[in-house]
């Protein structure tokens, strides 16, 4: 009863009429504009210093802050890309004070605003770790088709690795390297305060490796900004799940003032450049070993069994329509939004929607998606604001077979031949013709219904207390079906047909409550205290069924092959707190801690604790700092923190599965242990130390940021083998391993030219990462391998290993003999006769951006990026040059193969060498990622045209040109590893294997504002 009375009292306080407070408090209004252009600035954050009270400017640059306590105040304004400033203001009881601001553009970002783990807005100058900010206001959205497009190349240390150029497929996302031997490396995603699905590979059906991604369900047109916390030094308060970094997304919301309507239409074409598609060759001649005419490849020439080629045939089944599985792809989008609110900002809204229809560059590859969003916010009273964010997504995706499948169009097209009767009669055919007709014969389809909803309350009972609560759910229901109708595939498989269905219901539920106390303890000393509690529940329900024996012309199965069902969930309870002291608004010291209890931990594990410390010192603002004309800003920062990754949902639990048992009375059901479990299994804990410096030069027109990080993960999950006598499971997970990542990150931004009619902004980012497995933790554990990749102490995770060989053309005849390719005497691992060849993920990256505006109407932007220091297994190239296919140019055409090319073919086929080292290639590349040109019509033109308030037209291209020595068709596009389990070392697997290259995309977009 006491609790009820207390809650009723709090509720009545919240409903106290605003008039009761209006007599004691005042209002601040004003306008924020660009100093040079005098144009209004939208989205500027205006705050009363030392309090949590503030506002955001609307489309006209105006703001209103109500219920400000009387007295002398300091009003601060910040906006990313502009130099923050402040002004004094005197507030009188019941009065209105007016303060106007003129902001100057800047390349320095330390005054930018971020939202921390407790829901509190902080200036970047107050935190000791680096944060990557991406705002859509500065990006021409025409070439940005997905959320991963939006991130790619715009944040140092964030690596996006596409798996395929097939429309609708996802990418791997890694921040500051790989930290786990067994767990996924995908960062945590938070949208409008709640956790959402971060699956980057979420397809259940067999497609050969390609998969859809829940990341790219999110419409980049509805994203306002993205903040990327790159490691535990920044993400400790996010706890278990944040060891791989955190991506915080804020979606668009309305601003006070007039209602603004916006519509846009977009058309894109996609194509695969002809130059990346190799041609099939076949050389024929007299074979001495057969005493007849036959194939005369490099292998036969090296053996001396075929010295004269009498005919050479070539055919490219991918470029010869109408039999090619390729086509020109296209995408059409239509979208729009309504946003606005009351003049004083008390109520705001944003409602938007988009529909998309895409046909990929491979036949039988389609995408249809509809994305609806509604964000509402309003003041319940002068102390309480409630906001609601909702997003509904429906999509249909059809994926072709590609990658690691014998039934994919790419693999079979590379064995195809000219189907003309004359060519067939001459006996010049290749094998397994695969035409456009049967590309989609094996149909894989995914239908998605996804709903993301959150409600947030912000209560400010006093100027120094801010309480916020958020709760929400991400519910996605996925229905997948795979169908092979009778009479089966062109390759002869599944003659009776096949029907598969995979139903998934996955849910992320989040609830958190935070209190932030901000007090000025004495002059120039501000204390900020935050405490909070969070609950998260992640669950998934899978049902799979498959059958064969389809009746011709139907989808009805006559024979059930398999039925499986699985349900799993994890629950997390986290409590956390932080304390910050700000001295003279120049030095900020912060300590924080979080404790998590997770149901995925073993039963013997209680709370896992993650501490954090950070410091930020804007040393240039110190009065004793010497005056240096060129130096306008300098900040030194450092941070330490820990965060974790949970074990797999059931890794700590002993589980069982049914098995038929034969008894004297007959067959009955029994069970065996399927997973040994481990009651002591706990989180993998990553500890990171980060330090850096931010410098602004030439009146903040040139910004330099440098960061050094060192991250060590302990208690990494490793599968220890169990003796066969145990029966059932062959391994058991233990917290044994230790992994280290370290590197440098640097950003340079420059406002090279700044004027009314011409401006130039340039950006350069660089990052390095050194990854090492420090220890497996148990010398009895055999090598952990996936194909040619393995985890070896002292080397990068998932490194490529193969026997090293050498070659020499002893007789200088230009053709290597089998005897001229030999194993190198010394290998890195003598026990397995293997050598380390390279790591699968980039060691270094570079990104260069340019943004040029001219005549107040045109803007030209571009992005070039580089990845290097890594290797990629050219599995597709090896297959094309193998005995099974052998239609590659270097094996068939005399003089086409260098000695190195010959050596890698012979080394693979010579049983005395048996090495694929030559097919593990350097995958460094430079790429012209984006180019966009936009035209924004002057308002006077728009008025005369009568099309609304604004009009812009953009033309753009994406993935336009790549420069690389990799001999496969795309060093970016690579088949991912095994998919669908929580703990899976196959996630490190990478290979270039008959996956669609990233297509060139050309986009035309029209935006109209009304």
PDB file of N, CA and C in Angstrom, residues 115-121 190-195 248-251 253 374-380 383-390 453-460 466-473 510-514 516:
ATOM      1  N   UNK A 115      24.892  10.426 -27.313  1.00  0.00           N
ATOM      2  CA  UNK A 115      24.053   9.903 -26.246  1.00  0.00           C
ATOM      3  C   UNK A 115      24.758   8.696 -25.652  1.00  0.00           C
ATOM      4  N   UNK A 116      25.014   8.724 -24.337  1.00  0.00           N
ATOM      5  CA  UNK A 116      25.769   7.641 -23.724  1.00  0.00           C
ATOM      6  C   UNK A 116      24.853   6.496 -23.276  1.00  0.00           C
ATOM      7  N   UNK A 117      25.441   5.506 -22.606  1.00  0.00           N
ATOM      8  CA  UNK A 117      24.699   4.300 -22.230  1.00  0.00           C
ATOM      9  C   UNK A 117      23.583   4.570 -21.237  1.00  0.00           C
ATOM     10  N   UNK A 118      23.647   5.674 -20.507  1.00  0.00           N
ATOM     11  CA  UNK A 118      22.605   5.997 -19.524  1.00  0.00           C
ATOM     12  C   UNK A 118      21.569   6.969 -20.090  1.00  0.00           C
ATOM     13  N   UNK A 119      21.586   7.182 -21.401  1.00  0.00           N
ATOM     14  CA  UNK A 119      20.605   8.058 -22.026  1.00  0.00           C
ATOM     15  C   UNK A 119      20.895   9.528 -21.893  1.00  0.00           C
ATOM     16  N   UNK A 120      22.072   9.884 -21.375  1.00  0.00           N
ATOM     17  CA  UNK A 120      22.447  11.273 -21.158  1.00  0.00           C
ATOM     18  C   UNK A 120      23.191  11.808 -22.375  1.00  0.00           C
ATOM     19  N   UNK A 121      22.876  13.035 -22.770  1.00  0.00           N
ATOM     20  CA  UNK A 121      23.620  13.677 -23.847  1.00  0.00           C
ATOM     21  C   UNK A 121      24.929  14.230 -23.303  1.00  0.00           C
ATOM     22  N   UNK A 190      22.144  -0.648 -31.484  1.00  0.00           N
ATOM     23  CA  UNK A 190      21.106  -0.004 -30.688  1.00  0.00           C
ATOM     24  C   UNK A 190      20.412   1.031 -31.561  1.00  0.00           C
ATOM     25  N   UNK A 191      19.090   0.933 -31.652  1.00  0.00           N
ATOM     26  CA  UNK A 191      18.306   1.888 -32.433  1.00  0.00           C
ATOM     27  C   UNK A 191      17.341   2.592 -31.488  1.00  0.00           C
ATOM     28  N   UNK A 192      17.478   3.892 -31.395  1.00  0.00           N
ATOM     29  CA  UNK A 192      16.597   4.703 -30.539  1.00  0.00           C
ATOM     30  C   UNK A 192      16.504   4.123 -29.126  1.00  0.00           C
ATOM     31  N   UNK A 193      17.651   3.681 -28.614  1.00  0.00           N
ATOM     32  CA  UNK A 193      17.734   3.274 -27.225  1.00  0.00           C
ATOM     33  C   UNK A 193      17.524   1.814 -26.908  1.00  0.00           C
ATOM     34  N   UNK A 194      17.142   0.975 -27.891  1.00  0.00           N
ATOM     35  CA  UNK A 194      16.916  -0.441 -27.601  1.00  0.00           C
ATOM     36  C   UNK A 194      17.813  -1.312 -28.472  1.00  0.00           C
ATOM     37  N   UNK A 195      18.107  -2.487 -27.961  1.00  0.00           N
ATOM     38  CA  UNK A 195      18.892  -3.450 -28.723  1.00  0.00           C
ATOM     39  C   UNK A 195      18.026  -4.078 -29.821  1.00  0.00           C
ATOM     40  N   UNK A 248      25.320   2.859 -32.494  1.00  0.00           N
ATOM     41  CA  UNK A 248      24.104   3.518 -32.020  1.00  0.00           C
ATOM     42  C   UNK A 248      23.480   4.308 -33.165  1.00  0.00           C
ATOM     43  N   UNK A 249      22.228   4.006 -33.442  1.00  0.00           N
ATOM     44  CA  UNK A 249      21.529   4.651 -34.556  1.00  0.00           C
ATOM     45  C   UNK A 249      20.387   5.484 -34.005  1.00  0.00           C
ATOM     46  N   UNK A 250      20.344   6.726 -34.429  1.00  0.00           N
ATOM     47  CA  UNK A 250      19.226   7.617 -34.113  1.00  0.00           C
ATOM     48  C   UNK A 250      18.447   7.860 -35.390  1.00  0.00           C
ATOM     49  N   UNK A 251      17.171   7.546 -35.383  1.00  0.00           N
ATOM     50  CA  UNK A 251      16.366   7.726 -36.589  1.00  0.00           C
ATOM     51  C   UNK A 251      15.799   9.143 -36.638  1.00  0.00           C
ATOM     52  N   UNK A 253      13.539  12.377 -36.689  1.00  0.00           N
ATOM     53  CA  UNK A 253      12.401  12.817 -35.890  1.00  0.00           C
ATOM     54  C   UNK A 253      12.000  14.222 -36.308  1.00  0.00           C
ATOM     55  N   UNK A 374       7.224   5.641 -37.957  1.00  0.00           N
ATOM     56  CA  UNK A 374       6.526   6.749 -37.310  1.00  0.00           C
ATOM     57  C   UNK A 374       7.216   7.033 -35.987  1.00  0.00           C
ATOM     58  N   UNK A 375       7.719   8.239 -35.825  1.00  0.00           N
ATOM     59  CA  UNK A 375       8.352   8.689 -34.582  1.00  0.00           C
ATOM     60  C   UNK A 375       7.571   9.885 -34.042  1.00  0.00           C
ATOM     61  N   UNK A 376       7.121   9.784 -32.808  1.00  0.00           N
ATOM     62  CA  UNK A 376       6.322  10.836 -32.194  1.00  0.00           C
ATOM     63  C   UNK A 376       6.945  11.229 -30.863  1.00  0.00           C
ATOM     64  N   UNK A 377       6.838  12.493 -30.523  1.00  0.00           N
ATOM     65  CA  UNK A 377       7.364  12.972 -29.249  1.00  0.00           C
ATOM     66  C   UNK A 377       6.498  14.111 -28.753  1.00  0.00           C
ATOM     67  N   UNK A 378       6.255  14.133 -27.452  1.00  0.00           N
ATOM     68  CA  UNK A 378       5.435  15.211 -26.909  1.00  0.00           C
ATOM     69  C   UNK A 378       5.644  15.388 -25.418  1.00  0.00           C
ATOM     70  N   UNK A 379       5.431  16.627 -24.956  1.00  0.00           N
ATOM     71  CA  UNK A 379       5.502  16.938 -23.538  1.00  0.00           C
ATOM     72  C   UNK A 379       4.177  16.580 -22.876  1.00  0.00           C
ATOM     73  N   UNK A 380       4.231  15.685 -21.881  1.00  0.00           N
ATOM     74  CA  UNK A 380       3.047  15.397 -21.074  1.00  0.00           C
ATOM     75  C   UNK A 380       2.782  16.575 -20.159  1.00  0.00           C
ATOM     76  N   UNK A 383       7.699  18.829 -17.262  1.00  0.00           N
ATOM     77  CA  UNK A 383       8.818  18.041 -16.756  1.00  0.00           C
ATOM     78  C   UNK A 383       8.982  16.707 -17.463  1.00  0.00           C
ATOM     79  N   UNK A 384       7.966  16.249 -18.143  1.00  0.00           N
ATOM     80  CA  UNK A 384       7.976  14.892 -18.693  1.00  0.00           C
ATOM     81  C   UNK A 384       7.728  14.913 -20.197  1.00  0.00           C
ATOM     82  N   UNK A 385       8.664  14.324 -20.951  1.00  0.00           N
ATOM     83  CA  UNK A 385       8.511  14.145 -22.392  1.00  0.00           C
ATOM     84  C   UNK A 385       8.473  12.652 -22.681  1.00  0.00           C
ATOM     85  N   UNK A 386       7.530  12.250 -23.502  1.00  0.00           N
ATOM     86  CA  UNK A 386       7.401  10.853 -23.908  1.00  0.00           C
ATOM     87  C   UNK A 386       7.572  10.771 -25.422  1.00  0.00           C
ATOM     88  N   UNK A 387       8.391   9.821 -25.857  1.00  0.00           N
ATOM     89  CA  UNK A 387       8.644   9.625 -27.283  1.00  0.00           C
ATOM     90  C   UNK A 387       8.368   8.181 -27.645  1.00  0.00           C
ATOM     91  N   UNK A 388       7.851   7.977 -28.834  1.00  0.00           N
ATOM     92  CA  UNK A 388       7.595   6.629 -29.348  1.00  0.00           C
ATOM     93  C   UNK A 388       8.197   6.511 -30.738  1.00  0.00           C
ATOM     94  N   UNK A 389       8.860   5.383 -30.996  1.00  0.00           N
ATOM     95  CA  UNK A 389       9.504   5.139 -32.285  1.00  0.00           C
ATOM     96  C   UNK A 389       9.053   3.774 -32.794  1.00  0.00           C
ATOM     97  N   UNK A 390       8.526   3.729 -33.984  1.00  0.00           N
ATOM     98  CA  UNK A 390       8.049   2.456 -34.531  1.00  0.00           C
ATOM     99  C   UNK A 390       8.523   2.300 -35.967  1.00  0.00           C
ATOM    100  N   UNK A 453       9.799  -1.439 -32.115  1.00  0.00           N
ATOM    101  CA  UNK A 453       9.006  -0.423 -31.416  1.00  0.00           C
ATOM    102  C   UNK A 453       9.667  -0.107 -30.079  1.00  0.00           C
ATOM    103  N   UNK A 454       9.743   1.183 -29.758  1.00  0.00           N
ATOM    104  CA  UNK A 454      10.287   1.586 -28.460  1.00  0.00           C
ATOM    105  C   UNK A 454       9.535   2.810 -27.951  1.00  0.00           C
ATOM    106  N   UNK A 455       9.453   2.901 -26.631  1.00  0.00           N
ATOM    107  CA  UNK A 455       8.866   4.060 -25.959  1.00  0.00           C
ATOM    108  C   UNK A 455       9.884   4.569 -24.951  1.00  0.00           C
ATOM    109  N   UNK A 456      10.084   5.866 -24.966  1.00  0.00           N
ATOM    110  CA  UNK A 456      11.059   6.469 -24.055  1.00  0.00           C
ATOM    111  C   UNK A 456      10.416   7.611 -23.292  1.00  0.00           C
ATOM    112  N   UNK A 457      10.699   7.649 -21.998  1.00  0.00           N
ATOM    113  CA  UNK A 457      10.239   8.748 -21.170  1.00  0.00           C
ATOM    114  C   UNK A 457      11.412   9.501 -20.578  1.00  0.00           C
ATOM    115  N   UNK A 458      11.383  10.824 -20.664  1.00  0.00           N
ATOM    116  CA  UNK A 458      12.419  11.687 -20.082  1.00  0.00           C
ATOM    117  C   UNK A 458      11.756  12.596 -19.050  1.00  0.00           C
ATOM    118  N   UNK A 459      12.122  12.402 -17.807  1.00  0.00           N
ATOM    119  CA  UNK A 459      11.537  13.167 -16.710  1.00  0.00           C
ATOM    120  C   UNK A 459      12.615  14.035 -16.092  1.00  0.00           C
ATOM    121  N   UNK A 460      12.369  15.339 -16.015  1.00  0.00           N
ATOM    122  CA  UNK A 460      13.316  16.303 -15.466  1.00  0.00           C
ATOM    123  C   UNK A 460      12.636  17.073 -14.337  1.00  0.00           C
ATOM    124  N   UNK A 466      17.830  14.184 -14.133  1.00  0.00           N
ATOM    125  CA  UNK A 466      17.217  13.712 -15.372  1.00  0.00           C
ATOM    126  C   UNK A 466      17.021  12.202 -15.242  1.00  0.00           C
ATOM    127  N   UNK A 467      15.791  11.759 -15.308  1.00  0.00           N
ATOM    128  CA  UNK A 467      15.464  10.333 -15.252  1.00  0.00           C
ATOM    129  C   UNK A 467      14.905   9.922 -16.606  1.00  0.00           C
ATOM    130  N   UNK A 468      15.450   8.867 -17.169  1.00  0.00           N
ATOM    131  CA  UNK A 468      14.905   8.393 -18.437  1.00  0.00           C
ATOM    132  C   UNK A 468      14.701   6.886 -18.379  1.00  0.00           C
ATOM    133  N   UNK A 469      13.684   6.446 -19.058  1.00  0.00           N
ATOM    134  CA  UNK A 469      13.355   5.025 -19.143  1.00  0.00           C
ATOM    135  C   UNK A 469      13.012   4.705 -20.585  1.00  0.00           C
ATOM    136  N   UNK A 470      13.435   3.538 -21.037  1.00  0.00           N
ATOM    137  CA  UNK A 470      13.114   3.118 -22.403  1.00  0.00           C
ATOM    138  C   UNK A 470      12.796   1.632 -22.391  1.00  0.00           C
ATOM    139  N   UNK A 471      11.810   1.267 -23.153  1.00  0.00           N
ATOM    140  CA  UNK A 471      11.482  -0.138 -23.330  1.00  0.00           C
ATOM    141  C   UNK A 471      11.071  -0.337 -24.775  1.00  0.00           C
ATOM    142  N   UNK A 472      11.352  -1.516 -25.284  1.00  0.00           N
ATOM    143  CA  UNK A 472      11.008  -1.756 -26.674  1.00  0.00           C
ATOM    144  C   UNK A 472      11.269  -3.188 -27.086  1.00  0.00           C
ATOM    145  N   UNK A 473      10.852  -3.493 -28.303  1.00  0.00           N
ATOM    146  CA  UNK A 473      10.972  -4.849 -28.819  1.00  0.00           C
ATOM    147  C   UNK A 473      11.352  -4.800 -30.295  1.00  0.00           C
ATOM    148  N   UNK A 510      14.014  -5.172 -24.701  1.00  0.00           N
ATOM    149  CA  UNK A 510      14.904  -4.333 -23.904  1.00  0.00           C
ATOM    150  C   UNK A 510      14.096  -3.443 -22.976  1.00  0.00           C
ATOM    151  N   UNK A 511      14.578  -3.296 -21.761  1.00  0.00           N
ATOM    152  CA  UNK A 511      14.020  -2.331 -20.825  1.00  0.00           C
ATOM    153  C   UNK A 511      15.136  -1.764 -19.972  1.00  0.00           C
ATOM    154  N   UNK A 512      15.176  -0.461 -19.824  1.00  0.00           N
ATOM    155  CA  UNK A 512      16.212   0.162 -18.994  1.00  0.00           C
ATOM    156  C   UNK A 512      15.651   1.385 -18.284  1.00  0.00           C
ATOM    157  N   UNK A 513      16.213   1.666 -17.115  1.00  0.00           N
ATOM    158  CA  UNK A 513      15.841   2.819 -16.305  1.00  0.00           C
ATOM    159  C   UNK A 513      17.127   3.475 -15.816  1.00  0.00           C
ATOM    160  N   UNK A 514      17.265   4.780 -16.055  1.00  0.00           N
ATOM    161  CA  UNK A 514      18.492   5.502 -15.724  1.00  0.00           C
ATOM    162  C   UNK A 514      18.180   6.802 -15.002  1.00  0.00           C
ATOM    163  N   UNK A 516      20.264  10.435 -13.980  1.00  0.00           N
ATOM    164  CA  UNK A 516      21.461  11.249 -14.169  1.00  0.00           C
ATOM    165  C   UNK A 516      21.346  12.504 -13.303  1.00  0.00           C
TER     166      UNK A 516
END
